[in-house]
Short mmCIF file of C-alpha atoms and ligand atoms in Angstrom, two decimals:
data_model
loop_
_atom_site.label_atom_id
_atom_site.label_comp_id
_atom_site.label_asym_id
_atom_site.label_seq_id
_atom_site.Cartn_x
_atom_site.Cartn_y
_atom_site.Cartn_z
CA MET A 1030 0.00 0.00 0.00
CA ASP A 1031 1.42 3.44 -0.81
CA TYR A 1032 1.49 6.17 1.83
CA THR A 1033 -1.57 7.95 0.44
CA SER A 1034 -3.74 4.89 0.62
CA LEU A 1035 -2.30 3.85 3.95
CA TRP A 1036 -2.97 7.24 5.54
CA LYS A 1037 -6.39 7.44 3.98
CA ALA A 1038 -7.27 4.07 5.45
CA ALA A 1039 -5.82 5.02 8.84
CA LEU A 1040 -7.74 8.29 8.82
CA GLY A 1041 -10.89 6.36 8.09
CA GLU A 1042 -10.35 4.45 11.31
CA ILE A 1043 -9.21 7.46 13.31
CA GLU A 1044 -12.31 9.33 12.27
CA LEU A 1045 -14.37 6.70 14.04
CA THR A 1046 -12.43 6.99 17.28
CA VAL A 1047 -12.10 10.74 17.79
CA SER A 1048 -14.77 13.41 17.89
CA LYS A 1049 -15.68 15.22 14.70
CA ALA A 1050 -14.26 18.47 16.04
CA HIS A 1051 -10.94 16.84 16.86
CA PHE A 1052 -10.79 15.11 13.55
CA ASN A 1053 -11.46 18.27 11.60
CA THR A 1054 -9.02 20.32 13.60
CA TRP A 1055 -6.10 18.00 13.86
CA PHE A 1056 -6.16 15.53 11.03
CA LYS A 1057 -7.11 17.54 8.02
CA ASN A 1058 -4.29 18.51 5.73
CA THR A 1059 -1.91 15.97 7.13
CA SER A 1060 -0.04 13.37 5.15
CA ILE A 1061 2.51 10.65 5.63
CA GLU A 1062 5.95 11.61 4.36
CA THR A 1063 7.82 8.46 5.16
CA ILE A 1064 7.88 5.41 7.33
CA GLU A 1065 11.39 4.45 8.33
CA ASP A 1066 12.80 2.46 11.22
CA ASN A 1067 9.36 1.97 12.66
CA GLU A 1068 8.78 5.70 12.74
CA VAL A 1069 6.03 7.38 10.83
CA ARG A 1070 6.77 10.90 9.78
CA ILE A 1071 3.66 12.98 9.30
CA CYS A 1072 3.60 16.31 7.57
CA VAL A 1073 1.35 18.77 9.42
CA PRO A 1074 0.33 22.36 8.75
CA ASN A 1075 1.46 23.97 12.02
CA GLY A 1076 3.11 23.58 15.41
CA PHE A 1077 -0.18 23.10 17.23
CA THR A 1078 -1.07 20.11 15.15
CA LYS A 1079 2.42 18.71 15.71
CA GLU A 1080 2.03 18.98 19.49
CA TRP A 1081 -1.39 17.39 19.48
CA LEU A 1082 -0.62 14.55 17.13
CA GLU A 1083 2.64 13.71 18.87
CA ASN A 1084 1.37 14.01 22.42
CA LYS A 1085 -2.28 13.25 22.50
CA PHE A 1086 -3.17 11.30 19.40
CA ASN A 1087 0.02 9.30 19.01
CA VAL A 1088 -1.48 6.15 20.48
CA ILE A 1089 -4.55 6.38 18.26
CA ILE A 1090 -2.39 6.96 15.20
CA LEU A 1091 -0.11 4.05 16.04
CA ARG A 1092 -3.07 1.82 16.68
CA ALA A 1093 -4.71 2.71 13.37
CA LEU A 1094 -1.50 2.26 11.39
CA ASN A 1095 -0.59 -0.98 13.10
CA ASN A 1096 -4.03 -2.35 12.44
CA LEU A 1097 -3.09 -1.85 8.82
CA LYS A 1098 0.14 -3.75 9.41
CA ALA A 1099 2.34 -0.66 9.12
CA ASN A 1100 4.53 -1.77 12.04
CA VAL A 1101 5.30 1.63 13.53
CA TYR A 1102 6.24 2.51 17.12
CA ARG A 1103 6.79 6.24 16.94
CA VAL A 1104 4.98 9.24 15.58
CA HIS A 1105 7.05 12.18 14.45
CA CYS A 1106 5.50 15.26 12.91
CA ARG A 1107 7.15 17.83 10.72
CA VAL A 1108 5.63 21.20 10.11
CA GLY A 1109 5.58 21.47 6.37
CA LYS A 1110 5.09 24.53 4.31
CA ASN A 1111 4.58 22.45 1.24
CA LEU A 1112 1.12 21.29 2.08
CA ILE A 1113 -0.56 23.61 -0.33
CA GLN A 1114 -2.65 21.88 -2.89
CA PRO A 1115 -1.75 23.27 -6.26
CA LYS A 1116 -4.75 23.84 -8.47
CA ASN A 1117 -3.60 21.02 -10.65
CA PRO A 1118 -1.69 18.72 -8.37
CA LEU A 1119 1.51 17.44 -9.82
CA PRO A 1120 1.91 13.68 -9.82
CA GLN A 1121 4.75 13.73 -7.30
CA THR A 1122 2.64 15.59 -4.74
CA SER A 1123 -0.41 13.49 -5.21
CA TYR A 1124 0.29 11.42 -2.13
CA ARG A 1125 -0.76 14.36 -0.02
CA ILE A 1126 -4.39 13.76 0.47
CA ASN A 1127 -6.84 16.54 0.97
CA LEU A 1128 -9.81 15.36 2.91
CA ASP A 1129 -11.60 18.63 2.42
CA ALA A 1130 -11.38 18.43 -1.27
CA ALA A 1131 -12.51 14.85 -1.20
CA LYS A 1132 -15.45 15.31 1.08
CA THR A 1133 -16.63 18.84 1.48
CA PRO A 1134 -15.39 21.06 -1.26
CA ASN A 1135 -15.45 24.74 -0.53
CA THR A 1136 -15.56 24.57 3.22
CA THR A 1137 -12.43 24.79 5.29
CA THR A 1138 -9.68 24.23 2.79
CA HIS A 1139 -8.06 27.43 3.96
CA THR A 1140 -6.38 25.68 6.87
CA GLU A 1141 -3.69 24.22 4.72
CA THR A 1142 -2.68 27.59 3.41
CA GLN A 1143 -1.58 29.04 6.67
CA ASN A 1144 1.19 28.51 9.08
CA VAL A 1145 1.02 28.89 12.79
CA HIS A 1146 1.34 32.65 12.68
CA GLY A 1147 -1.72 32.92 10.56
CA THR A 1148 0.17 34.28 7.61
CA GLN A 1149 -1.06 33.09 4.33
CA ASN A 1150 1.02 31.75 1.56
CA THR A 1151 0.58 34.00 -1.39
CA GLN A 1152 0.70 31.17 -3.86
CA ASN A 1153 -2.86 30.18 -3.48
CA THR A 1154 -4.66 33.23 -2.14
CA GLN A 1155 -7.02 33.30 -5.07
CA ALA A 1156 -8.11 29.73 -4.81
CA HIS A 1157 -8.97 29.87 -1.15
CA HIS A 1158 -10.16 33.34 -0.40
CA VAL A 1159 -13.83 32.61 -0.54
CA PRO A 1160 -13.95 29.84 2.05
CA VAL A 1161 -11.70 31.83 4.39
CA ARG A 1162 -14.06 34.79 4.37
CA LYS A 1163 -17.07 32.58 4.78
CA LYS A 1164 -15.60 30.95 7.84
CA VAL A 1165 -14.44 34.21 9.36
CA SER A 1166 -17.81 35.88 9.17
CA SER A 1167 -19.54 32.99 10.89
CA TYR A 1168 -16.86 32.52 13.49
CA THR A 1169 -17.71 33.01 17.14
CA PHE A 1170 -15.89 32.30 20.36
CA SER A 1171 -17.15 30.28 23.30
CA SER A 1172 -20.27 31.70 24.85
CA SER A 1173 -21.02 31.01 28.48
CA ASN A 1174 -21.66 27.28 27.84
CA LEU A 1175 -23.35 26.88 31.18
CA ASN A 1176 -25.76 24.08 31.86
CA PRO A 1177 -28.40 25.15 34.39
CA LYS A 1178 -28.63 21.62 35.76
CA TYR A 1179 -25.41 22.20 37.67
CA SER A 1180 -26.01 24.25 40.77
CA PHE A 1181 -24.73 24.48 44.32
CA SER A 1182 -28.14 23.44 45.57
CA SER A 1183 -27.91 20.06 43.84
CA PHE A 1184 -24.35 19.46 45.01
CA ILE A 1185 -24.09 17.20 48.04
CA VAL A 1186 -21.31 18.19 50.37
CA GLY A 1187 -19.28 15.64 52.30
CA SER A 1188 -15.81 15.46 53.76
CA SER A 1189 -14.36 14.48 50.39
CA ASN A 1190 -15.40 17.68 48.65
CA GLU A 1191 -16.12 20.29 51.31
CA LEU A 1192 -12.99 22.34 50.77
CA ALA A 1193 -13.56 22.56 47.03
CA HIS A 1194 -17.22 23.33 47.60
CA SER A 1195 -16.66 26.17 50.06
CA ALA A 1196 -13.91 27.70 47.93
CA ALA A 1197 -16.22 27.53 44.91
CA LYS A 1198 -19.02 29.23 46.81
CA ALA A 1199 -16.71 31.96 48.05
CA VAL A 1200 -15.51 32.60 44.51
CA SER A 1201 -19.05 32.83 43.16
CA GLU A 1202 -19.94 35.36 45.85
CA LYS A 1203 -16.85 37.52 45.52
CA PRO A 1204 -15.21 36.81 42.18
CA GLY A 1205 -11.69 38.11 41.85
CA GLU A 1206 -11.46 38.84 45.54
CA SER A 1207 -11.20 35.69 47.59
CA TYR A 1208 -9.19 33.07 45.76
CA ASN A 1209 -7.67 33.76 42.42
CA PRO A 1210 -7.21 31.50 40.59
CA LEU A 1211 -9.21 28.70 42.13
CA PHE A 1212 -7.74 25.38 41.08
CA ILE A 1213 -9.86 22.29 41.74
CA TYR A 1214 -8.45 18.86 41.09
CA GLY A 1215 -9.59 15.26 41.47
CA GLY A 1216 -10.31 12.05 39.58
CA VAL A 1217 -13.01 11.48 36.99
CA GLY A 1218 -16.64 11.69 37.94
CA LEU A 1219 -16.05 13.34 41.30
CA GLY A 1220 -17.88 16.60 40.61
CA LYS A 1221 -15.30 19.04 39.23
CA THR A 1222 -17.41 20.09 36.26
CA HIS A 1223 -20.47 20.29 38.48
CA LEU A 1224 -18.73 22.71 40.85
CA LEU A 1225 -17.17 24.79 38.09
CA GLN A 1226 -20.47 25.21 36.33
CA SER A 1227 -22.23 26.00 39.60
CA ILE A 1228 -19.88 28.95 40.13
CA GLY A 1229 -20.80 30.36 36.72
CA ASN A 1230 -24.52 29.81 37.19
CA ALA A 1231 -24.51 31.37 40.66
CA LEU A 1232 -22.64 34.45 39.51
CA LEU A 1233 -24.93 34.99 36.54
CA ARG A 1234 -27.99 34.61 38.70
CA LYS A 1235 -26.67 37.31 40.99
CA ASP A 1236 -25.54 39.60 38.21
CA PRO A 1237 -26.70 38.73 34.68
CA THR A 1238 -24.52 41.49 33.20
CA LYS A 1239 -21.34 39.59 34.06
CA LYS A 1240 -19.49 37.97 31.24
CA VAL A 1241 -18.96 34.33 32.19
CA VAL A 1242 -17.28 31.79 29.97
CA TYR A 1243 -16.98 28.09 30.65
CA THR A 1244 -14.71 26.17 28.33
CA THR A 1245 -12.40 23.18 28.35
CA SER A 1246 -8.71 23.36 27.62
CA GLU A 1247 -9.33 21.35 24.46
CA LYS A 1248 -12.01 23.70 23.25
CA PHE A 1249 -9.82 26.65 24.10
CA THR A 1250 -7.05 25.19 21.98
CA HIS A 1251 -9.44 24.58 19.08
CA GLU A 1252 -10.60 28.15 19.18
CA LEU A 1253 -7.11 29.49 19.42
CA LEU A 1254 -6.05 27.48 16.41
CA ALA A 1255 -9.14 28.43 14.44
CA SER A 1256 -8.58 32.08 15.18
CA LEU A 1257 -5.00 31.83 14.01
CA GLN A 1258 -6.16 30.19 10.83
CA ASN A 1259 -8.81 32.81 10.31
CA ARG A 1260 -6.47 35.63 11.23
CA LYS A 1261 -8.72 36.48 14.15
CA ILE A 1262 -6.13 36.17 16.85
CA SER A 1263 -6.48 39.74 18.05
CA GLU A 1264 -10.25 39.33 18.34
CA PHE A 1265 -9.64 36.11 20.22
CA LYS A 1266 -7.40 37.89 22.71
CA VAL A 1267 -9.72 40.85 23.12
CA TYR A 1268 -12.63 38.52 23.66
CA TYR A 1269 -10.95 36.40 26.30
CA GLN A 1270 -9.44 39.39 28.06
CA SER A 1271 -12.85 40.99 28.50
CA ILE A 1272 -14.32 38.14 30.53
CA ASP A 1273 -15.33 38.60 34.18
CA LEU A 1274 -15.20 34.94 35.09
CA LEU A 1275 -13.19 32.51 32.99
CA ILE A 1276 -13.69 28.84 33.78
CA ILE A 1277 -11.39 26.31 32.15
CA ASP A 1278 -12.12 22.64 32.74
CA ASP A 1279 -9.57 19.82 32.46
CA VAL A 1280 -6.39 21.88 32.05
CA GLN A 1281 -4.27 18.73 32.19
CA PHE A 1282 -4.71 18.64 28.42
CA LEU A 1283 -2.56 21.74 28.13
CA SER A 1284 0.33 19.50 29.04
CA GLY A 1285 2.94 19.56 26.30
CA LYS A 1286 1.12 22.23 24.30
CA GLU A 1287 3.69 25.00 24.49
CA LYS A 1288 2.01 27.42 22.16
CA THR A 1289 -1.41 27.09 23.73
CA GLN A 1290 0.11 27.54 27.14
CA HIS A 1291 1.81 30.69 25.97
CA GLU A 1292 -1.45 32.27 24.82
CA PHE A 1293 -3.25 31.04 27.89
CA PHE A 1294 -0.58 32.56 30.10
CA ASN A 1295 -1.05 35.95 28.47
CA ILE A 1296 -4.81 35.81 28.85
CA PHE A 1297 -4.43 34.60 32.41
CA ASN A 1298 -2.19 37.54 33.29
CA ALA A 1299 -4.39 40.09 31.59
CA LEU A 1300 -7.43 38.88 33.55
CA TYR A 1301 -5.56 38.41 36.79
CA ASN A 1302 -4.10 41.91 36.70
CA VAL A 1303 -7.53 43.49 36.60
CA ASN A 1304 -8.92 41.17 39.29
CA LYS A 1305 -11.03 39.07 37.01
CA GLN A 1306 -11.71 35.61 38.35
CA ILE A 1307 -10.19 32.47 36.86
CA VAL A 1308 -11.32 28.98 37.85
CA ILE A 1309 -9.49 25.91 36.66
CA SER A 1310 -9.92 22.18 37.06
CA SER A 1311 -7.62 19.28 36.43
CA ASP A 1312 -7.42 15.59 37.19
CA ARG A 1313 -4.21 16.17 39.15
CA PRO A 1314 -2.44 18.96 41.04
CA PRO A 1315 -0.40 21.54 39.09
CA LYS A 1316 2.90 20.00 40.12
CA SER A 1317 1.90 16.69 38.56
CA ILE A 1318 0.95 18.11 35.18
CA ALA A 1319 3.90 17.05 33.07
CA THR A 1320 5.42 19.66 30.80
CA LEU A 1321 3.37 22.48 32.19
CA HIS A 1322 5.45 25.57 31.83
CA ASP A 1323 6.89 26.70 35.18
CA ARG A 1324 5.47 30.17 34.96
CA LEU A 1325 1.98 28.78 34.38
CA ARG A 1326 2.43 26.25 37.14
CA SER A 1327 3.45 28.92 39.62
CA ARG A 1328 0.45 31.02 38.56
CA PHE A 1329 -1.84 28.10 39.29
CA GLU A 1330 -0.13 27.48 42.59
CA GLY A 1331 -0.39 31.14 43.51
CA GLY A 1332 -4.11 30.91 44.18
CA MET A 1333 -6.23 28.43 46.04
CA ILE A 1334 -5.80 24.73 45.34
CA ALA A 1335 -8.60 22.43 46.49
CA ASP A 1336 -8.87 18.72 45.90
CA ILE A 1337 -11.90 16.49 45.59
CA ASN A 1338 -11.55 12.92 46.75
CA LYS A 1339 -13.64 9.84 46.38
CA PRO A 1340 -16.88 10.18 48.35
CA ASP A 1341 -16.97 8.32 51.64
CA PHE A 1342 -19.78 5.97 52.54
CA GLU A 1343 -21.93 8.63 54.25
CA THR A 1344 -21.66 10.96 51.29
CA ARG A 1345 -22.52 8.17 48.88
CA ILE A 1346 -25.68 7.46 50.89
CA ALA A 1347 -26.58 11.16 50.90
CA ILE A 1348 -26.04 11.45 47.15
CA LEU A 1349 -28.13 8.38 46.41
CA SER A 1350 -30.96 9.57 48.63
CA ALA A 1351 -30.95 13.04 47.12
CA LYS A 1352 -30.82 11.74 43.57
CA SER A 1353 -33.59 9.21 44.00
CA HIS A 1354 -35.63 11.99 45.56
CA GLN A 1355 -34.95 14.20 42.53
CA ASN A 1356 -36.19 11.37 40.34
CA SER A 1357 -39.30 11.10 42.52
CA TYR A 1358 -38.37 7.53 43.17
CA PHE A 1359 -38.05 6.27 46.68
CA LEU A 1360 -35.68 3.42 47.30
CA SER A 1361 -35.65 1.49 50.52
CA GLU A 1362 -32.77 2.08 52.88
CA ASP A 1363 -31.26 -1.36 52.39
CA ILE A 1364 -31.11 -0.90 48.62
CA ILE A 1365 -29.46 2.47 48.99
CA ARG A 1366 -26.94 1.00 51.41
CA TYR A 1367 -26.28 -1.86 49.04
CA ILE A 1368 -25.48 0.47 46.15
CA ALA A 1369 -23.36 2.71 48.37
CA GLU A 1370 -21.37 -0.27 49.60
CA HIS A 1371 -20.66 -1.62 46.15
CA VAL A 1372 -20.24 1.39 43.92
CA THR A 1373 -17.36 3.31 45.38
CA MET A 1374 -15.25 4.65 42.53
CA ASN A 1375 -16.98 7.90 41.76
CA ILE A 1376 -20.23 9.79 41.66
CA ARG A 1377 -20.84 9.35 37.97
CA GLU A 1378 -20.88 5.58 38.50
CA LEU A 1379 -23.09 5.99 41.51
CA GLU A 1380 -25.59 7.90 39.40
CA GLY A 1381 -25.34 5.27 36.68
CA ALA A 1382 -26.08 2.45 39.11
CA LEU A 1383 -29.00 4.32 40.60
CA ASN A 1384 -30.48 5.19 37.23
CA ARG A 1385 -30.19 1.60 36.17
CA VAL A 1386 -32.08 0.31 39.18
CA ILE A 1387 -34.77 2.95 38.72
CA ALA A 1388 -35.11 2.34 34.99
CA VAL A 1389 -35.38 -1.43 35.28
CA SER A 1390 -37.75 -1.31 38.22
CA LYS A 1391 -40.01 1.17 36.42
CA LEU A 1392 -40.38 -1.35 33.63
CA GLY A 1393 -41.52 -4.11 35.98
CA ARG A 1394 -44.86 -4.15 37.67
CA GLU A 1395 -43.94 -5.47 41.03
CA GLU A 1396 -42.35 -3.43 43.73
CA LEU A 1397 -38.60 -3.43 43.73
CA THR A 1398 -37.26 -5.92 46.24
CA PHE A 1399 -33.77 -6.00 47.67
CA GLU A 1400 -33.08 -9.23 45.76
CA ASN A 1401 -34.20 -7.64 42.51
CA ALA A 1402 -32.00 -4.64 43.04
CA GLN A 1403 -29.09 -6.93 43.80
CA LYS A 1404 -29.69 -8.80 40.58
CA ILE A 1405 -30.01 -5.65 38.48
CA LEU A 1406 -26.75 -4.31 39.81
CA GLY A 1407 -25.02 -7.65 39.57
CA GLU A 1408 -23.83 -7.00 36.06
CA LEU A 1409 -22.68 -3.52 36.88
CA ILE A 1410 -20.83 -4.39 40.04
CA ASP A 1411 -18.22 -7.13 40.58
CA ALA A 1412 -15.51 -5.92 38.29
CA ASN A 1413 -17.89 -6.21 35.40
CA LYS A 1414 -16.02 -3.64 33.41
CA LYS A 1415 -12.96 -5.76 33.10
CA LYS A 1416 -14.32 -7.59 30.15
CA GLY A 1417 -13.24 -6.15 26.88
CA THR A 1418 -10.18 -4.35 28.22
CA THR A 1419 -7.04 -5.05 26.23
CA ALA A 1420 -3.34 -4.61 26.94
CA GLN A 1421 -3.35 -1.85 24.34
CA ASP A 1422 -6.10 0.00 26.21
CA ILE A 1423 -4.11 -0.10 29.42
CA ILE A 1424 -0.84 0.94 27.84
CA GLY A 1425 -2.66 3.70 25.96
CA VAL A 1426 -4.10 5.11 29.18
CA VAL A 1427 -0.71 5.00 30.91
CA CYS A 1428 1.01 6.73 27.98
CA ASP A 1429 -1.67 9.37 27.91
CA TYR A 1430 -1.49 10.01 31.62
CA TYR A 1431 2.28 10.33 31.74
CA ASN A 1432 2.50 12.08 28.44
CA THR A 1433 4.78 9.50 26.95
CA THR A 1434 4.65 7.12 24.04
CA LEU A 1435 4.50 3.40 23.55
CA ASP A 1436 7.91 3.60 21.99
CA GLU A 1437 9.46 5.30 25.03
CA LEU A 1438 8.01 2.62 27.27
CA THR A 1439 9.26 -0.24 25.16
CA LYS A 1440 12.73 0.90 24.22
CA LYS A 1441 15.78 0.31 26.36
CA GLY A 1442 16.47 2.89 28.98
CA ARG A 1443 16.18 3.51 32.68
CA LYS A 1444 15.22 7.17 32.84
CA LYS A 1445 13.11 7.74 35.93
CA GLU A 1446 10.31 9.48 34.01
CA ILE A 1447 9.97 6.36 31.89
CA VAL A 1448 10.69 3.59 34.39
CA HIS A 1449 7.81 4.65 36.61
CA PRO A 1450 5.07 4.57 33.95
CA ARG A 1451 6.53 1.39 32.52
CA GLN A 1452 6.35 -0.31 35.90
CA LEU A 1453 2.81 0.91 36.43
CA ALA A 1454 1.75 -0.36 33.03
CA MET A 1455 3.32 -3.74 33.81
CA TYR A 1456 1.57 -3.81 37.16
CA LEU A 1457 -1.80 -3.03 35.59
CA LEU A 1458 -1.39 -5.68 32.90
CA ARG A 1459 -0.91 -8.18 35.67
CA SER A 1460 -3.50 -6.92 38.15
CA GLU A 1461 -6.24 -6.19 35.63
CA LEU A 1462 -5.69 -8.75 32.87
CA VAL A 1463 -3.73 -11.40 34.76
CA LEU A 1464 -1.26 -11.72 31.89
CA SER A 1465 1.76 -13.94 32.46
CA TYR A 1466 5.03 -12.18 33.32
CA THR A 1467 6.57 -13.59 30.16
CA LYS A 1468 3.81 -12.06 28.07
CA ILE A 1469 4.12 -8.74 29.87
CA GLY A 1470 7.86 -8.70 29.25
CA ARG A 1471 7.17 -9.30 25.58
CA GLU A 1472 4.74 -6.36 25.44
CA PHE A 1473 7.59 -4.11 26.53
CA GLY A 1474 10.16 -4.70 23.86
CA GLY A 1475 10.97 -8.32 24.77
CA ARG A 1476 12.06 -7.73 28.36
CA ASP A 1477 12.74 -10.64 30.66
CA HIS A 1478 9.86 -11.96 32.75
CA THR A 1479 11.77 -11.12 35.94
CA THR A 1480 11.55 -7.42 35.05
CA ALA A 1481 7.76 -7.68 34.90
CA LEU A 1482 7.68 -9.65 38.13
CA HIS A 1483 9.86 -7.07 39.85
CA ALA A 1484 7.62 -4.22 38.62
CA TYR A 1485 4.50 -5.98 39.83
CA GLU A 1486 5.93 -6.69 43.26
CA LYS A 1487 7.31 -3.19 43.67
CA ILE A 1488 4.05 -1.44 42.78
CA THR A 1489 1.98 -3.89 44.85
CA LYS A 1490 4.10 -2.98 47.86
CA GLU A 1491 3.55 0.72 47.20
CA VAL A 1492 -0.18 0.28 46.73
CA ASN A 1493 -0.39 -1.41 50.11
CA ASN A 1494 1.57 1.31 51.81
CA PRO A 1495 -0.93 3.87 53.12
CA LYS A 1496 1.67 6.64 53.04
CA SER A 1497 2.49 6.15 49.38
CA ARG A 1498 0.94 8.33 46.69
CA ILE A 1499 1.21 5.52 44.17
CA LYS A 1500 -2.15 4.11 45.20
CA ASP A 1501 -3.84 7.33 44.08
CA GLU A 1502 -2.09 7.08 40.74
CA VAL A 1503 -3.17 3.48 40.32
CA ASP A 1504 -6.76 4.44 41.18
CA ILE A 1505 -6.80 7.27 38.66
CA LEU A 1506 -5.36 5.00 35.98
CA LYS A 1507 -7.95 2.32 36.68
CA GLU A 1508 -10.74 4.83 36.51
CA ARG A 1509 -9.46 5.96 33.16
CA ILE A 1510 -9.03 2.46 31.84
CA TYR A 1511 -12.59 1.53 32.66
CA SER A 1512 -14.21 4.82 31.85
CA SER A 1513 -12.62 4.85 28.41
CA ILE A 1514 -14.29 1.61 27.38
P1 ADP B 1720 -15.87 15.41 36.88
O1 ADP B 1720 -15.96 16.71 36.13
O2 ADP B 1720 -15.05 15.51 38.13
O3 ADP B 1720 -15.43 14.27 36.03
P2 ADP B 1720 -18.72 15.70 37.08
O4 ADP B 1720 -18.82 17.07 37.65
O5 ADP B 1720 -19.03 15.56 35.63
O6 ADP B 1720 -17.32 15.04 37.39
O7 ADP B 1720 -19.67 14.75 37.94
C1 ADP B 1720 -20.18 13.51 37.46
C2 ADP B 1720 -21.65 13.39 37.80
O8 ADP B 1720 -21.80 13.29 39.21
C3 ADP B 1720 -22.45 14.62 37.37
O9 ADP B 1720 -23.71 14.19 36.93
C4 ADP B 1720 -22.58 15.42 38.66
O10 ADP B 1720 -23.77 16.19 38.67
C5 ADP B 1720 -22.61 14.35 39.71
N1 ADP B 1720 -22.00 14.80 40.98
C6 ADP B 1720 -20.68 14.88 41.24
N2 ADP B 1720 -20.47 15.29 42.49
C7 ADP B 1720 -21.68 15.48 43.04
C8 ADP B 1720 -22.14 15.90 44.33
N3 ADP B 1720 -21.27 16.19 45.30
N4 ADP B 1720 -23.46 15.99 44.53
C9 ADP B 1720 -24.33 15.66 43.56
N5 ADP B 1720 -23.98 15.25 42.33
C10 ADP B 1720 -22.67 15.16 42.06
MG1 MG B 1721 -15.46 17.08 34.14
#
């Protein structure tokens, strides 16, 4: 298969795995230049795309290519200025595919004509002017994006989230005065988005003239890139610098994105200097966000940092009672206790379990008995999610979390930043999939089974040590493994 067909086929698969917005932003106008020594070299239109494809989408790209038997371990991107489609493509450039041209002529083909500074290559101004203008005129930045379902009144407070909750309330009452920025971190499904959105909703209720924007770091990056491509960067900056309350969810995705961090830093400073409130969330504390620029890290650390932990038993009971009440469905105490005892990971799962019991019992005629509830939840509980998980899933999650690549984990080397994720990945392959040590060693570049055994024993010891932070890491990784299925 030649590179054009190979990349086309891989893109077909990638398109099914990533969201439409991601696909359009990051994969259009890319092409394979070469594959050599198990490394695929992809030509991309700008530095943003390079960062995203190399750091965030590398696993997906490798998976898609390897499914097509390409045998690649590394993704390397080169920012190419030669991506412009000539009006009549010459045969030697025909391997560069243009998805736009193939699928939606006349829409966003302008992206390939610009570099990261938004300057346009004069060669093809004529051909692409119309779509550029069209896009620019319809282009808008994030509006408030608030969902009214998230409010402080529907947020149950327990010991696991009380600090974050009271800081969030204080910020919504006196934005820019009490804690700036407010940085909330915790694992998936523990209520970060709920709290962040509640701050925005509460402030707007108090003063509807305030300009509140909720966005995610991924969306922020998309917008930044789009505004560069549309030569709207100054509007972008003016817009973001005029906000009263800026809420950015999941900033861990800024990790490794130098250029986005740079723009974000400038916006952050501009807002901070005029006492505008900034609220940020992440799945981990600032110091654990790899490749976060020091100046941004110290900005984050300069405000209030509040964590959210897993809900304790009492809080789980309170959440279940409140939520069944909201659904006008009254569950007996023993059923509520049963769910609270068995679903412990996070609140999203707790809601899922409750909704399932309610939905199934509403279908039946008889009253819901404890035994019925037990049966309904049976499939959900008891490590049910383990089925379907593959070694690739686990390694992918670990690479993503530690911002590394499959190649780094498998090649020889004992750098601390690599040894730790490698050992965790080995541990998880054993604990979650019960793979043999020999097989695990093979997954990591043909290492000896004793290396895998050593990794498993070392991490097991850490996990059982209450003072060690490794258990938290393992929990976060497990949550990600199972929530990504
Ligand atoms: P995160 O952003 O941390 O992944 P979310 O804010 O999306 O988590 O929360 C997951 C679900 O759990 C949401 O439906 C949210 O409303 C609910 N939830 C989380 N924490 C609480 C809480 N303390 N009280 C009530 N509902 C909660
Ligand atoms: Mg969230």
